[in-house]
Short mmCIF file of C-alpha atoms in Angstrom, two decimals:
data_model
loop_
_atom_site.label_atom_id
_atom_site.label_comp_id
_atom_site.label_asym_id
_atom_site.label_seq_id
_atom_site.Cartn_x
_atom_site.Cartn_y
_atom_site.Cartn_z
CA UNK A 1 14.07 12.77 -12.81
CA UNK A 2 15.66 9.86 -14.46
CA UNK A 3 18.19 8.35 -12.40
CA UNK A 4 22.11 7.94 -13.25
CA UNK A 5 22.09 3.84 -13.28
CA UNK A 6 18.91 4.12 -15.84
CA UNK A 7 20.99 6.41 -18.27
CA UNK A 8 23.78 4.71 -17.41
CA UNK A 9 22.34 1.37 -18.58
CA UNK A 10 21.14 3.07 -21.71
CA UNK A 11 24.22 4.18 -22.95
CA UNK A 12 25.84 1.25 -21.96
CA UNK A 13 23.03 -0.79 -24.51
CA UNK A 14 23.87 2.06 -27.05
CA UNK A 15 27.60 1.08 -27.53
CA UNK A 16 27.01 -2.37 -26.87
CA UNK A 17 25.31 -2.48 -30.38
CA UNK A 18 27.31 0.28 -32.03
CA UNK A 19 30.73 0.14 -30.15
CA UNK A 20 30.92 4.18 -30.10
CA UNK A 21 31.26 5.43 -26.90
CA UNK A 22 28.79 8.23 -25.06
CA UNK A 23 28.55 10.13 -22.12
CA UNK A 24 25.86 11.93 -20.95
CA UNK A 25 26.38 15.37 -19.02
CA UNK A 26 23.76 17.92 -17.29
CA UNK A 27 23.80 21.01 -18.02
CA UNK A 28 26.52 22.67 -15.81
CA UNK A 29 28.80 20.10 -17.50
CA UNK A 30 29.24 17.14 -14.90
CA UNK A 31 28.60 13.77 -16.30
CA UNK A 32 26.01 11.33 -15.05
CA UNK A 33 26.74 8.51 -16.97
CA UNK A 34 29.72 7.53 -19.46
CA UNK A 35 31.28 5.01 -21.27
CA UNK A 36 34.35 7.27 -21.85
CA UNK A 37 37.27 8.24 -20.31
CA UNK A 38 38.24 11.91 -18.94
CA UNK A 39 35.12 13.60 -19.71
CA UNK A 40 35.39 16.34 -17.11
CA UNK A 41 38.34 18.34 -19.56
CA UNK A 42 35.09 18.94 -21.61
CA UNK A 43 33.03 20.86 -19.02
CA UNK A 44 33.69 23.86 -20.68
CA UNK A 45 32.86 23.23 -24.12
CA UNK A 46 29.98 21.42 -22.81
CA UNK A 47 28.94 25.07 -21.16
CA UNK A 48 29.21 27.09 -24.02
CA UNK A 49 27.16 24.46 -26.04
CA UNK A 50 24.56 24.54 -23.75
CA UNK A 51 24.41 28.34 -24.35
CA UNK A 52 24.39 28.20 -27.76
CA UNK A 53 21.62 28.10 -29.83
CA UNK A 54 22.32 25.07 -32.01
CA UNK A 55 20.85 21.39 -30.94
CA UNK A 56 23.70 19.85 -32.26
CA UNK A 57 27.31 20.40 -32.57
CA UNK A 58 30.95 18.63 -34.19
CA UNK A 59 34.02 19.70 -31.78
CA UNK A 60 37.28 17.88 -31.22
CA UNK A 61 36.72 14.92 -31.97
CA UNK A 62 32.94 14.69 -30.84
CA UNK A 63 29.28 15.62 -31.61
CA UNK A 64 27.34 17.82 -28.93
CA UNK A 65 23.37 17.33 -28.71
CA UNK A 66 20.77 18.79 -26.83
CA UNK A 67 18.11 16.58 -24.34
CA UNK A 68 15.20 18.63 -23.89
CA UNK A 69 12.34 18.40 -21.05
CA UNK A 70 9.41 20.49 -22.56
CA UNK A 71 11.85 23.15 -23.88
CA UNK A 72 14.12 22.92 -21.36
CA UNK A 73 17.14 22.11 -21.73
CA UNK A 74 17.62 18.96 -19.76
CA UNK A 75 20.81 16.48 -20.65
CA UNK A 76 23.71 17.09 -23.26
CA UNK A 77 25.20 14.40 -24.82
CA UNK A 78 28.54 13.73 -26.34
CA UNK A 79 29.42 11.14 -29.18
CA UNK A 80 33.12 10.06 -30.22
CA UNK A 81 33.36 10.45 -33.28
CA UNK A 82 32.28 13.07 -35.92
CA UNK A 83 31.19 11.03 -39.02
CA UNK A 84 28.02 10.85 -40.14
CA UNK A 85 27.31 7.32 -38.63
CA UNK A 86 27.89 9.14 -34.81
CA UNK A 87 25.85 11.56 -35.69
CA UNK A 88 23.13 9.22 -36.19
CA UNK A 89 23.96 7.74 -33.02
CA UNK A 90 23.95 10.60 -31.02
CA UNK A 91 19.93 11.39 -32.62
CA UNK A 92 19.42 8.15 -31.53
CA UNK A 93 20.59 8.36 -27.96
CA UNK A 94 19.06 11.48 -27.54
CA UNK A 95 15.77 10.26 -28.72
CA UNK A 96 16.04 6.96 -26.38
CA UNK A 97 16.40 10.05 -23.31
CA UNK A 98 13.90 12.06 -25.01
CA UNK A 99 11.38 9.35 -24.30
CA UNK A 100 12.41 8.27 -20.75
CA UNK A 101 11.92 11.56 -19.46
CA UNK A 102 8.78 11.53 -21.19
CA UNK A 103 7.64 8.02 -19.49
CA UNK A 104 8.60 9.38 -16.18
CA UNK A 105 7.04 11.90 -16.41
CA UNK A 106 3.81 10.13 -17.32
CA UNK A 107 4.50 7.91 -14.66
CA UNK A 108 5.27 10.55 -11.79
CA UNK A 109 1.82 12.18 -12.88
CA UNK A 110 -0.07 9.07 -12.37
CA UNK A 111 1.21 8.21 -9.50
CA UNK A 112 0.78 11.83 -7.94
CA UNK A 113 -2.89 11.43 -9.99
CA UNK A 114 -3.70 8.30 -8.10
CA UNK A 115 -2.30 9.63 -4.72
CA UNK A 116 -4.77 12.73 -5.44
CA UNK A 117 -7.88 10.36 -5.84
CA UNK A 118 -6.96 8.08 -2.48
CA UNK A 119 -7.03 11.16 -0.68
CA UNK A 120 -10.32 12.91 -1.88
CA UNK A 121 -8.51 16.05 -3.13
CA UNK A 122 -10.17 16.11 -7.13
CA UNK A 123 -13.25 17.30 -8.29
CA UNK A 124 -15.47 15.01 -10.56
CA UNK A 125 -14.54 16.71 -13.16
CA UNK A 126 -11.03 16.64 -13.03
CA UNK A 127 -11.08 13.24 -12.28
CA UNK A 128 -12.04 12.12 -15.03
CA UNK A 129 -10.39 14.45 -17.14
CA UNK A 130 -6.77 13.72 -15.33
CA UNK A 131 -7.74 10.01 -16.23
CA UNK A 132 -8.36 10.89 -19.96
CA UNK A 133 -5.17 12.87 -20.10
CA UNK A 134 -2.90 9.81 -18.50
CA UNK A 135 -4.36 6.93 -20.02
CA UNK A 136 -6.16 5.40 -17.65
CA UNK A 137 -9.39 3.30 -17.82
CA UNK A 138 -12.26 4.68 -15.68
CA UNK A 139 -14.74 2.04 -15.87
CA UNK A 140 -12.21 -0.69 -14.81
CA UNK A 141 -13.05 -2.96 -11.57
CA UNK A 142 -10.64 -2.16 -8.86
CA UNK A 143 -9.95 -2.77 -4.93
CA UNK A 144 -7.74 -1.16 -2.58
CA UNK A 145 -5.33 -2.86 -0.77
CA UNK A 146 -2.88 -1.11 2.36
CA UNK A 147 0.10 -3.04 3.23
CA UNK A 148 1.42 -1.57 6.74
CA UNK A 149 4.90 -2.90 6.93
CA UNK A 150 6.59 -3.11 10.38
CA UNK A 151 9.51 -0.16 9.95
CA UNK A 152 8.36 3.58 8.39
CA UNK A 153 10.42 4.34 5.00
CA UNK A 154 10.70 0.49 4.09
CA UNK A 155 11.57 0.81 0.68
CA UNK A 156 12.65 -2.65 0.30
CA UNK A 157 8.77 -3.66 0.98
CA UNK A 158 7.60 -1.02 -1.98
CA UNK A 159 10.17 -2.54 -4.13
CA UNK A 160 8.67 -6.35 -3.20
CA UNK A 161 5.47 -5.40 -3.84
CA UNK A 162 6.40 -3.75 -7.04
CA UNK A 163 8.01 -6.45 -8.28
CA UNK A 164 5.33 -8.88 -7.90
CA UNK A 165 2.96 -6.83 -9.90
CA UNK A 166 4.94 -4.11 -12.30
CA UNK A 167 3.72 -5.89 -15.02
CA UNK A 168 0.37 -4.96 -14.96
CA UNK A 169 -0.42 -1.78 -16.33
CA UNK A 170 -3.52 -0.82 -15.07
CA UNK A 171 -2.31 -1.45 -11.37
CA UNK A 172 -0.99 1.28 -9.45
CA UNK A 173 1.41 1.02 -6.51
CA UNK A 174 2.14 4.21 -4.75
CA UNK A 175 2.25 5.19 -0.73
CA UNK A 176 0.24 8.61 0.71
CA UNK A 177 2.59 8.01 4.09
CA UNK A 178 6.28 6.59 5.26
CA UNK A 179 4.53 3.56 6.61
CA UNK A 180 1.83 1.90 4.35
CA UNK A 181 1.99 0.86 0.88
CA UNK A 182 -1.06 1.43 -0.95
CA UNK A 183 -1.58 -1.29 -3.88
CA UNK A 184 -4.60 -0.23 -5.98
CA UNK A 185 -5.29 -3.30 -8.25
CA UNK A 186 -7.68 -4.26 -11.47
CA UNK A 187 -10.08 -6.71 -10.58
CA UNK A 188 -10.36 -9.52 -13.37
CA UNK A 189 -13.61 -11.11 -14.45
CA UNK A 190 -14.82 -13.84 -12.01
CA UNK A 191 -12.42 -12.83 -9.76
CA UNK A 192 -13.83 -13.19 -5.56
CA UNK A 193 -13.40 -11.98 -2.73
CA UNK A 194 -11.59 -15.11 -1.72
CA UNK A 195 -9.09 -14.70 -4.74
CA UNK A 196 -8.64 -10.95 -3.51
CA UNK A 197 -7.49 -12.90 0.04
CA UNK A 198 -5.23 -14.97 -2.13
CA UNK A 199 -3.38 -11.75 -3.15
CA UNK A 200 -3.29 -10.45 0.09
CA UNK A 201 -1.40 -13.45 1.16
CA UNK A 202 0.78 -13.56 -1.31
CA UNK A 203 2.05 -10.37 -0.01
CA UNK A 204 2.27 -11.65 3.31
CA UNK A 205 4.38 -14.03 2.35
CA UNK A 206 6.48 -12.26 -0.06
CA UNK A 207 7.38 -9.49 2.43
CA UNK A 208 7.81 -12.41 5.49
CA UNK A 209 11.23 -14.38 3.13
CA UNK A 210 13.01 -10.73 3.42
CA UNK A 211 14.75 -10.22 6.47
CA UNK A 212 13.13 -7.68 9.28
CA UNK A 213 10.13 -7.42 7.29
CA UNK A 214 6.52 -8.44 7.72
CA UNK A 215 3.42 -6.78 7.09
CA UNK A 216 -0.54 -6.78 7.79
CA UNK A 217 -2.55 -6.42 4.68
CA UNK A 218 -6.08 -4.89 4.45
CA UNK A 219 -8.46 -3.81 1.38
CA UNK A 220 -11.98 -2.76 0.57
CA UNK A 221 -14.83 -3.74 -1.62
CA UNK A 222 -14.41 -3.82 -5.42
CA UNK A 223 -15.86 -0.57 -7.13
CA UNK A 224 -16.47 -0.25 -10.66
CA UNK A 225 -15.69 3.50 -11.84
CA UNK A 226 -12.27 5.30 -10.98
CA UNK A 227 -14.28 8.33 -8.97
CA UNK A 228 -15.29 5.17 -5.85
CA UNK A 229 -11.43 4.17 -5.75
CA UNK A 230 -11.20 6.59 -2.45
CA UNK A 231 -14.51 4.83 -1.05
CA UNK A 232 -12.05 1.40 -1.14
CA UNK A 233 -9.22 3.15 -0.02
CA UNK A 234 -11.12 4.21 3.14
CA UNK A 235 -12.78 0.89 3.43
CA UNK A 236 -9.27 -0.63 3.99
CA UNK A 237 -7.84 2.08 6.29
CA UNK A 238 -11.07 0.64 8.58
CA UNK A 239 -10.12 -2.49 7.89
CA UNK A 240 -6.82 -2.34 8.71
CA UNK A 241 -7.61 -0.29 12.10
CA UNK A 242 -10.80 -2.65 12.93
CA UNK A 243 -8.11 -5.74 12.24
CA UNK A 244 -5.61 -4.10 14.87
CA UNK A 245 -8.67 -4.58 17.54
CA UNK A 246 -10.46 -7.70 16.98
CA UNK A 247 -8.17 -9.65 14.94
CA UNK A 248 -4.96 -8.89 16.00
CA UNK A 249 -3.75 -12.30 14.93
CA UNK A 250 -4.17 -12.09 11.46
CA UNK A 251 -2.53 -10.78 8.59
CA UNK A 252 -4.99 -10.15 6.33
CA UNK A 253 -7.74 -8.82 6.91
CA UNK A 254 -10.60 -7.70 4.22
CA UNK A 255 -13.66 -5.27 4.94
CA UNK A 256 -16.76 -7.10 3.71
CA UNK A 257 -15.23 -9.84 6.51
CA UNK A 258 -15.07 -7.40 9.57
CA UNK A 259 -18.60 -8.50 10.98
CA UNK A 260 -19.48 -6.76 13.92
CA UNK A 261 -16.32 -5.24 14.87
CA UNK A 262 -17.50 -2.68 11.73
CA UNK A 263 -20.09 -0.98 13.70
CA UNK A 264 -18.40 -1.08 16.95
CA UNK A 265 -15.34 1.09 15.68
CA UNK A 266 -17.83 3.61 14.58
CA UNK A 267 -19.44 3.95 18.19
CA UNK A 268 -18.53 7.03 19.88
CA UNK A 269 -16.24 6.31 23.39
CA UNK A 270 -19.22 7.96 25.84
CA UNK A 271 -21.62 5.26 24.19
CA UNK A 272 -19.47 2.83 24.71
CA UNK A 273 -18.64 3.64 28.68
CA UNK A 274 -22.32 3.82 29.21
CA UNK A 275 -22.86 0.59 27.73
CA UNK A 276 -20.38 -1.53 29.65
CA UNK A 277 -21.52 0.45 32.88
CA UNK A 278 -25.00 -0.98 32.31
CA UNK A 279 -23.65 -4.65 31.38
CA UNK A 280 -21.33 -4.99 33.93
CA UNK A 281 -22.90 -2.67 36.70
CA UNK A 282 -19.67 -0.91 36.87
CA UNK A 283 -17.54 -3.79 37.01
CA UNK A 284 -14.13 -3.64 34.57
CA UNK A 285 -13.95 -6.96 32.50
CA UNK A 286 -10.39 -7.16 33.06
CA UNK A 287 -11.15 -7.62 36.98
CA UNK A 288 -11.73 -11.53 35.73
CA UNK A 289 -9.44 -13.77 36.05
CA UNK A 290 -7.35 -15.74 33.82
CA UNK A 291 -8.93 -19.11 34.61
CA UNK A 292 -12.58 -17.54 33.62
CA UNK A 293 -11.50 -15.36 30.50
CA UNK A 294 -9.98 -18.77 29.51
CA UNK A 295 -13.00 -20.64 30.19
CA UNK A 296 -15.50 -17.72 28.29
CA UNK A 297 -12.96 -17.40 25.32
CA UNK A 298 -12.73 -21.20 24.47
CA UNK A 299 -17.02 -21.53 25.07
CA UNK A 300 -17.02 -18.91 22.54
CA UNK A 301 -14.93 -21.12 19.88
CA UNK A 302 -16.80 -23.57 20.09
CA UNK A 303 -20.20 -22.16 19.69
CA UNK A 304 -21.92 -22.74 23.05
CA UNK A 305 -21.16 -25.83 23.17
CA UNK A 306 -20.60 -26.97 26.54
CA UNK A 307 -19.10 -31.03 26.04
CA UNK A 308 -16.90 -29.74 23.47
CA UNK A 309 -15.36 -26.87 25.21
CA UNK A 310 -15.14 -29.08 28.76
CA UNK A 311 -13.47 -31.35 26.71
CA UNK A 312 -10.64 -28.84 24.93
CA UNK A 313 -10.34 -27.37 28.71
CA UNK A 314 -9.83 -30.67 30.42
CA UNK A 315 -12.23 -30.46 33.03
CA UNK A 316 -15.40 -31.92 33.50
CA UNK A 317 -18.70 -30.67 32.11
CA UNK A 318 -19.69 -30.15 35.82
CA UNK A 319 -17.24 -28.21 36.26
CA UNK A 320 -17.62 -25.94 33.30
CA UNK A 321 -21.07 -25.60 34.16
CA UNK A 322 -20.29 -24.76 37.59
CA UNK A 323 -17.91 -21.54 36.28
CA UNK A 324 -20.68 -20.74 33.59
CA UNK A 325 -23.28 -20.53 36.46
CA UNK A 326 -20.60 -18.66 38.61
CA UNK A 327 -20.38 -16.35 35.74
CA UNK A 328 -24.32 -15.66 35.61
CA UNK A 329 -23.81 -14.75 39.00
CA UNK A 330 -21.59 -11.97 39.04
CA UNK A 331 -22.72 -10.39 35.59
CA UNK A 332 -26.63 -11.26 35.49
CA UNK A 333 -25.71 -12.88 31.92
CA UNK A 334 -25.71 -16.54 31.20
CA UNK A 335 -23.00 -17.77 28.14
CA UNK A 336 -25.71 -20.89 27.69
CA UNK A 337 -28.39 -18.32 26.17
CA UNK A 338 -27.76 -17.31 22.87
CA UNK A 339 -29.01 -13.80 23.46
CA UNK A 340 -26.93 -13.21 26.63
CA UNK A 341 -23.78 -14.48 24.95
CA UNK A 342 -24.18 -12.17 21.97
CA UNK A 343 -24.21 -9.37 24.49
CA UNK A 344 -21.20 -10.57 26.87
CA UNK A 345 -19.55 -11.28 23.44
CA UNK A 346 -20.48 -7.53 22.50
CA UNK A 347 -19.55 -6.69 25.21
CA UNK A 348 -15.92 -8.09 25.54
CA UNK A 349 -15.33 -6.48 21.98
CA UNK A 350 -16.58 -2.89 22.98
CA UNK A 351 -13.82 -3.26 25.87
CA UNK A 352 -11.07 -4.06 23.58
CA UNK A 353 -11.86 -1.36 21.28
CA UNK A 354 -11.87 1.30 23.71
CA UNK A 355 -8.85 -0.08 25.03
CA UNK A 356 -7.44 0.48 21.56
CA UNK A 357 -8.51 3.83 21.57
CA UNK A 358 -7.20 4.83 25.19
CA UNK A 359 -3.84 3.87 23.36
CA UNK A 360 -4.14 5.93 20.34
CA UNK A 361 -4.59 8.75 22.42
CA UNK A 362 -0.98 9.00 24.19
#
């Protein structure tokens, strides 16, 4: 459970305060980490330690001791030397291991406790119980963020993101899949929606310095007990999908902020058909040309307003107005009335996402 370079680094602190050397071996006798030399010609002695019933042991030269994971026998450790001052050592060093495996433990069963929650797959009750057990604080504020990075198994983006933020202990960074990171942080006092944003772009730009990586960001609404944390977690999968449709050119994306696109991911695909049928009398959007879906998108951006779109296009307001009336023409909808623009506008959305979904599909 605890990796070589971590016990490695601990022994390596050990002797660099005591200056007696260490090596720690598993229990089939093969060392995982050492600051001695020719360890191996000890396998065997190591062996019949480990079957032994004693936790500690003085042979050739060295003191044996016994690393235990909930009775099990988990690590032995050797000491050079066999006064009383490597004894103490070796207690030492074997405590120090002791309470690694302990804190990765802890830390493996939050992270499979948070996973658990994400996914819907607790009962109230243990819920809250699990969170007793592990330490964990269920009345904090909290939000949901997914980071989809670019390449499945990135484990140079979990490491980013974990570095930003390990030292905050009542955030959690884990991943349910090989492609999205899931980030599930405590929301301070005071803290907005706008500050959430903030964070989002900070991973943005974290993850854009490292080579081949980028990444979209998405998260939920802030919930205030531990048992809603999978209502944000789902709020940000939709946001992250809805994103994909309608806002393909941004990075971050947040659910409150999704608008109309919200309800329109939700539709089912026959509605939809039906729908742009009856708008555009069987007509597919995409039949327009680019010189018209140039002319509706930039009308759009600039709320209706026909001087200041003529103007961005570069053609005179007659001749905007000319297209626009073109446009009423062929679809029964003029862009000029607010209530006909809401439903081309509507309308142009419902294509994309179905669009979307014909992808998904294959």
């Amino acid at each position: 459970m605890i990796s070589n370079q971590i016990l490695q680094d601990t022994i390596d602190g050990i002797k660099n305060i005591t200056r007696v050397d260490l090596c720690v071996m598993d229990t089939e006798g093969k060392p995982l980490a050492s600051t001695l030399d020719n360890v191996d010609e000890y396998e065997s002695a190591v062996l019949v330690f480990a079957e032994s019933l004693a936790e500690s042991q003085a042979l050739q030269g060295y003191q044996f001791f016994k690393v235990f994971d909930e009775n099990q026998l988990e690590y032995i450790i050797l000491v050079k030397g066999e006064t009383d001052d490597e004894y103490m050592i070796g207690k030492i060093a074997a405590f120090q291991i002791q309470n690694l495996l302990v804190a990765y433990k802890e830390r493996f069963d939050k992270d499979n406790f948070i996973k658990n929650l994400l996914l819907d797959n607790l009962l109230l009750i243990d819920i809250y119980n699990r969170a007793k057990k592990l330490h964990i604080d269920t009345d904090v504020r909290r939000v949901v963020f997914i980071i989809e990075t670019q390449n499945e198994k990135d484990t140079g983006a979990l490491e980013t993101v974990k570095s930003l933020f390990s030292g905050k202990s009542k955030d959690f960074i884990t991943a349910v899949d090989e492609k999205n990171i899931i980030f599930v942080r405590e929301v301070k006092p005071g803290e907005t929606y706008e500050d959430l944003s903030k964070v989002a772009q900070t991973i943005v730009d974290a993850l854009g310095t490292e080579s081949s990586m980028g990444a979209h960001v998405a998260f939920g609404t802030i919930v205030n007990e531990i048992k809603e944390v999978s209502r944000s977690y789902k709020e940000a999968k939709m946001a992250l999908d809805v994103g994909k449709i309608f806002y393909s050119d941004k990075n971050v994306v947040a659910y409150s902020k999704l608008g109309i696109g919200r309800l329109i991911y939700q539709l089912p695909l026959p509605l939809c058909k039906m729908f742009i049928k009856e708008i555009f009398e069987g007509r597919n959007p995409d039949d327009f040309d680019e010189e018209t879906l140039t002319t509706i998108n930039k009308f759009f951006e600039n709320s209706l307003n026909v001087s200041e779109t003529s103007r961005q296009l570069y053609i005179h307001r007659n001749t905007l107005v000319y297209r626009l009336d073109k446009l009423q023409k062929s679809t029964n909808l003029d862009l000029r009335v607010f209530e006909d623009a809401i439903t081309f506008k509507i309308a142009l959305m419902v294509v994309k996402y179905m669009k979307y979904m014909e992808t998904m599909d294959f």
